[in-house]
Coordinates of C-alpha atoms in Angstrom, one line a residue:
M1 CA 65.8 -58.5 208.7
K2 CA 62.1 -58.2 207.0
I3 CA 61.3 -55.5 209.7
L4 CA 64.5 -54.0 208.3
K5 CA 63.2 -54.4 204.7
N6 CA 59.9 -52.3 205.6
I7 CA 61.8 -49.3 207.6
L8 CA 64.1 -48.9 204.1
M9 CA 60.8 -49.5 202.2
L10 CA 59.0 -46.7 204.2
L11 CA 61.8 -44.1 204.5
G12 CA 62.1 -44.6 200.8
V13 CA 58.5 -43.7 200.0
F14 CA 59.0 -41.3 202.7
F15 CA 62.3 -39.7 200.5
V16 CA 60.4 -39.4 197.2
I17 CA 57.2 -38.0 198.4
S18 CA 59.2 -35.4 200.3
T19 CA 61.1 -34.4 197.0
L20 CA 57.9 -34.1 195.0
I21 CA 56.1 -32.0 197.1
F22 CA 59.6 -29.3 198.0
A23 CA 59.2 -29.2 193.5
I24 CA 55.8 -28.9 193.6
Q25 CA 55.8 -25.5 196.3
N26 CA 60.1 -24.3 194.9
N27 CA 57.5 -24.4 191.4
D28 CA 54.7 -22.0 192.8
D29 CA 57.0 -19.6 194.4
S30 CA 58.8 -18.8 191.2
E31 CA 55.2 -18.7 189.8
S32 CA 54.6 -16.1 192.4
G33 CA 57.4 -14.3 192.6
D34 CA 57.1 -14.0 188.4
A35 CA 53.4 -12.4 189.1
Q36 CA 54.6 -10.6 191.5
D37 CA 57.6 -9.1 189.9
V38 CA 54.7 -8.5 186.6
V39 CA 52.3 -6.5 189.4
E40 CA 55.2 -4.4 190.5
N41 CA 56.5 -4.2 187.2
E42 CA 52.6 -2.8 186.0
V43 CA 52.2 -0.5 189.2
E44 CA 55.6 1.4 188.9
K45 CA 54.8 2.0 185.1
S46 CA 51.5 3.4 186.1
V47 CA 52.2 5.5 188.3
S48 CA 55.4 7.7 186.6
E49 CA 53.6 6.6 182.8
G50 CA 52.0 9.8 182.3
Y51 CA 53.2 12.1 185.5
R52 CA 56.4 13.7 185.1
I53 CA 58.4 16.2 187.5
S54 CA 60.6 18.9 185.9
T55 CA 62.1 21.8 186.2
I56 CA 60.2 25.3 185.4
E57 CA 61.7 27.6 183.0
I58 CA 61.4 30.7 184.8
P59 CA 59.7 33.5 182.4
E60 CA 62.9 36.0 181.0
D61 CA 60.9 39.0 181.1
L62 CA 59.8 38.9 185.7
N63 CA 59.2 42.0 186.9
F64 CA 56.3 42.6 189.1
A65 CA 53.8 45.9 189.0
G66 CA 56.4 46.8 185.6
E67 CA 60.0 46.3 187.8
V68 CA 61.7 44.6 186.5
V69 CA 63.6 42.1 188.9
P70 CA 67.7 41.3 188.5
Q71 CA 67.7 37.6 187.1
D72 CA 71.5 38.1 186.0
D73 CA 71.7 37.8 190.2
P74 CA 72.3 33.9 190.7
E75 CA 71.2 34.2 194.7
I76 CA 68.0 35.9 193.4
M77 CA 67.4 33.6 190.4
E78 CA 67.4 30.2 193.2
R79 CA 64.2 32.2 195.8
V80 CA 63.0 32.7 192.1
D81 CA 62.9 28.9 191.2
R82 CA 61.9 27.7 194.9
E83 CA 59.0 29.7 194.4
F84 CA 57.6 28.6 190.8
L85 CA 58.4 24.9 192.3
V86 CA 56.7 25.3 195.2
N87 CA 53.7 27.3 193.9
T88 CA 53.1 25.1 190.5
Y89 CA 54.0 21.5 192.4
W90 CA 50.9 22.2 195.0
Q91 CA 48.9 21.6 192.6
S92 CA 45.5 21.4 194.8
N93 CA 46.0 25.2 195.9
A94 CA 46.6 26.6 192.7
L95 CA 43.3 25.3 191.6
L96 CA 41.3 26.6 194.6
L97 CA 42.9 30.0 193.6
M98 CA 41.9 30.2 190.1
K99 CA 39.1 29.3 190.8
R100 CA 38.5 32.2 193.5
A101 CA 40.5 33.9 191.2
N102 CA 37.6 33.8 188.9
K103 CA 34.9 35.0 191.7
Y104 CA 37.3 37.7 193.5
F105 CA 39.3 39.5 191.2
P106 CA 36.3 41.0 189.5
I107 CA 35.3 43.2 192.6
I108 CA 38.8 43.8 193.2
E109 CA 39.9 45.1 190.1
P110 CA 38.3 48.4 189.4
I111 CA 38.9 49.8 193.0
L112 CA 43.3 49.0 192.4
A113 CA 42.8 51.4 189.1
K114 CA 40.8 53.7 190.3
N115 CA 43.1 54.0 192.9
G116 CA 46.7 53.8 190.9
I117 CA 47.5 50.9 192.1
P118 CA 49.1 48.5 189.5
D119 CA 46.9 45.6 188.7
D120 CA 49.7 43.2 189.6
F121 CA 48.6 43.9 193.7
K122 CA 45.5 41.2 193.1
Y123 CA 48.1 38.5 193.6
L124 CA 49.2 39.8 197.0
A125 CA 45.8 39.6 198.4
V126 CA 46.1 36.1 197.1
A127 CA 49.6 35.7 199.1
E128 CA 47.7 37.4 201.8
S129 CA 45.0 35.1 202.6
A130 CA 44.3 32.8 199.9
L131 CA 41.6 35.1 199.2
T132 CA 39.1 33.7 202.2
N133 CA 38.8 35.6 205.3
V134 CA 41.5 34.4 207.9
V135 CA 42.3 36.1 210.2
S136 CA 46.7 35.2 211.2
H137 CA 48.0 35.0 214.5
A138 CA 48.4 38.3 215.2
G139 CA 45.5 39.8 214.4
A140 CA 44.9 40.2 211.2
T141 CA 41.8 40.0 209.6
G142 CA 40.5 39.4 206.4
F143 CA 41.5 38.6 202.0
W144 CA 44.3 41.8 203.0
Q145 CA 45.0 41.0 206.3
I146 CA 45.2 44.5 207.6
M147 CA 45.7 45.2 211.8
K148 CA 43.0 46.7 213.7
G149 CA 44.9 50.0 214.7
T150 CA 45.7 50.1 210.8
G151 CA 42.1 49.6 209.6
K152 CA 40.4 52.5 212.8
E153 CA 43.3 54.4 211.0
Y154 CA 41.5 54.5 207.6
G155 CA 38.2 54.8 209.0
L156 CA 36.6 51.1 209.2
E157 CA 33.9 50.2 211.1
I158 CA 35.5 47.3 213.8
N159 CA 34.2 46.1 216.9
D160 CA 32.0 43.2 217.9
N161 CA 29.2 44.5 216.2
V162 CA 30.2 44.6 213.3
D163 CA 34.2 44.3 211.7
E164 CA 34.7 46.0 208.0
R165 CA 37.9 44.4 207.7
Y166 CA 36.3 41.3 206.7
H167 CA 34.0 44.2 203.7
L168 CA 35.5 43.0 200.7
E169 CA 35.0 46.2 198.6
K170 CA 35.8 48.6 202.2
S171 CA 39.1 46.8 203.0
T172 CA 40.8 46.8 199.3
Q173 CA 39.8 50.7 199.8
V174 CA 41.6 50.9 202.6
A175 CA 44.3 48.6 200.8
C176 CA 44.3 51.0 198.5
D177 CA 45.6 53.6 200.6
Y178 CA 47.7 52.1 202.5
L179 CA 49.5 50.9 199.3
N180 CA 50.0 54.6 197.7
R181 CA 50.8 55.6 201.5
F182 CA 54.0 53.4 201.2
K183 CA 54.8 54.6 198.0
N184 CA 55.2 58.2 198.1
K185 CA 57.5 56.9 200.8
Y186 CA 59.8 54.3 199.1
G187 CA 58.8 55.5 195.8
S188 CA 59.1 51.6 194.1
W189 CA 56.6 49.0 193.9
T190 CA 58.4 46.2 195.4
L191 CA 59.3 48.1 198.7
T192 CA 55.6 48.9 198.9
A193 CA 55.0 45.3 199.0
A194 CA 57.0 44.4 201.2
A195 CA 56.5 47.1 203.2
Y196 CA 52.8 46.2 203.0
N197 CA 54.1 42.9 204.9
A198 CA 56.2 43.4 207.2
G199 CA 55.6 47.2 208.2
S200 CA 57.2 50.5 207.3
G201 CA 59.3 50.4 210.5
S202 CA 60.5 47.1 209.9
I203 CA 62.0 47.9 206.5
N204 CA 63.0 51.4 207.5
K205 CA 65.4 49.3 210.1
F206 CA 66.6 46.4 207.4
M207 CA 67.5 49.7 205.2
G208 CA 69.7 51.7 207.8
I209 CA 71.6 48.7 209.2
Q210 CA 72.4 47.9 205.4
K211 CA 72.5 50.5 203.7
V212 CA 70.9 49.6 200.9
D213 CA 67.4 51.1 199.2
D214 CA 66.5 48.5 197.1
Y215 CA 64.2 45.3 197.9
Y216 CA 66.4 43.0 196.2
D217 CA 69.9 43.6 198.1
L218 CA 67.9 44.0 201.2
L219 CA 68.7 40.8 203.4
L220 CA 65.8 40.5 204.8
G221 CA 63.4 37.9 206.7
E222 CA 62.0 34.6 205.7
E223 CA 58.2 35.5 204.8
T224 CA 59.4 39.6 203.1
G225 CA 62.4 37.9 201.4
R226 CA 60.0 34.8 200.3
Y227 CA 57.4 37.7 199.3
V228 CA 57.3 39.5 196.3
F229 CA 59.0 36.1 195.2
R230 CA 56.2 34.2 196.1
I231 CA 53.8 36.4 194.3
M232 CA 55.0 36.7 190.6
A233 CA 55.2 33.1 190.8
I234 CA 51.7 33.3 191.8
K235 CA 51.0 35.9 189.3
E236 CA 52.6 33.7 186.3
I237 CA 50.4 30.3 187.5
L238 CA 47.1 31.6 187.5
S239 CA 48.0 33.8 184.5
N240 CA 49.1 30.5 182.2
P241 CA 47.4 28.1 184.1
E242 CA 47.7 25.6 180.8
K243 CA 51.4 27.3 180.5
Y244 CA 52.0 25.1 184.0
G245 CA 50.2 22.1 183.2
F246 CA 46.4 22.6 184.8
E247 CA 43.7 21.9 183.0
I248 CA 41.2 24.3 183.8
E249 CA 37.6 25.1 182.3
K250 CA 35.3 28.3 182.2
E251 CA 32.4 25.8 183.7
D252 CA 34.7 24.4 186.9
M253 CA 35.6 28.1 188.0
Y254 CA 33.8 30.2 191.5
N255 CA 31.1 32.9 190.5
A256 CA 29.5 35.7 192.2
V257 CA 26.5 35.6 192.5
P258 CA 24.4 38.3 191.7
T259 CA 23.1 40.3 195.0
F260 CA 20.7 43.6 195.8
Q261 CA 21.5 46.3 198.2
V262 CA 19.1 46.6 201.0
E263 CA 19.8 49.7 203.2
V264 CA 19.4 49.8 207.4
V265 CA 19.4 52.8 209.5
E266 CA 18.0 51.3 212.5
P267 CA 18.7 48.2 214.6
V268 CA 18.1 44.7 213.8
A269 CA 16.9 42.5 217.1
S270 CA 17.8 38.8 214.5
F271 CA 19.0 38.5 211.1
A272 CA 17.8 35.1 211.6
D273 CA 14.4 36.8 211.0
F274 CA 16.0 39.6 209.0
A275 CA 16.8 36.7 206.9
T276 CA 13.7 35.2 205.7
K277 CA 11.9 38.1 204.7
Y278 CA 14.1 37.8 201.3
E279 CA 13.3 34.3 200.9
I280 CA 17.1 32.6 202.3
N281 CA 18.5 32.0 205.5
Y282 CA 20.9 33.7 208.0
K283 CA 23.8 31.1 206.7
I284 CA 23.4 32.6 203.2
L285 CA 23.0 36.1 204.3
K286 CA 26.8 36.3 206.7
R287 CA 28.3 34.5 203.4
H288 CA 27.2 38.1 201.8
N289 CA 28.0 40.1 204.3
A290 CA 31.0 38.8 206.6
W291 CA 31.5 42.0 208.2
L292 CA 28.4 41.6 210.0
R293 CA 29.6 39.3 212.9
E294 CA 27.0 39.3 215.0
P295 CA 23.3 37.5 214.8
H296 CA 22.5 41.8 215.3
L297 CA 23.0 44.8 214.7
N298 CA 23.3 47.3 217.2
N299 CA 23.8 50.7 215.6
A300 CA 22.2 52.7 217.5
S301 CA 24.0 55.7 216.6
G302 CA 21.2 55.3 213.5
K303 CA 24.2 54.7 210.8
K304 CA 23.4 53.6 207.5
Y305 CA 24.7 50.0 206.6
T306 CA 24.4 48.7 203.1
I307 CA 23.2 44.6 202.9
E308 CA 24.1 42.8 200.2
I309 CA 20.9 40.4 199.3
P310 CA 21.5 37.7 196.6
I311 CA 19.2 37.5 194.1
K312 CA 15.8 35.5 194.3
G313 CA 16.1 31.5 193.0
Y314 CA 20.1 31.4 193.1
Y315 CA 20.2 29.4 196.2
K316 CA 17.5 27.1 197.5
T317 CA 16.3 26.9 201.1
A318 CA 14.1 24.8 203.2
K319 CA 10.7 25.9 203.5

């Protein structure tokens, strides 16, 4: 009987201890849960506070090169809206475009003006290449994405040694000649931009099949169908960055480094050695003369080339 009483006593003690432990754990879990709820609420608040994703108000006077967009057409406005949303909320890309535009637009703008090309076409170069010397899968090259055949047709030198599609001033001039050719053909700057992207053969084909002669009436491929709307969105955002939520100061912009010109009429065995004469290195020389495609210049014909050299003091090079 005594043994039984001891056993019951032990069981009673165990029960009491177990109850206390459970109560303590339950209280801890409750406090932990409350703390977690607080953290989650704080995270939710910090993510949303000060950051709003909203629709974009489309300007009422939307146009391309002075040619009005039919904003009473709901299908057209859906396409416009898409490009405004995509390009506004791709913030990192938009900021890079703004910075580069400050560097390169001053070079492009006077060439467009001299050739009677509307200023809006500088944004075509942005849409084509993001103002970088890219090469497409089809071989289109440079800021203006010029094909090899087109470049040669308009007088650019293109070979393994020299490729003037990478020469901003010369390639911009070719783009102007090409654009004026399309404008004379179609009578519309909007169709001119579409033809620049798709080629006149494709535009002629679509116009013939569909029996319409206006960009906004044509059913085109995905890229060309978005093309002019994308250019207009880029134009609007880069022209009015604050309106679209971008804060960028003048000191944040990229700027062109001043240069002077050196004429070369003979072969150059080594551009690395050539660069050292002007207290720069090969990398810096190429940065300002991307059209030089090899580390030497053949120039067997004695042609005169003009090489841009940055003014001393803008770059720091190793001794």
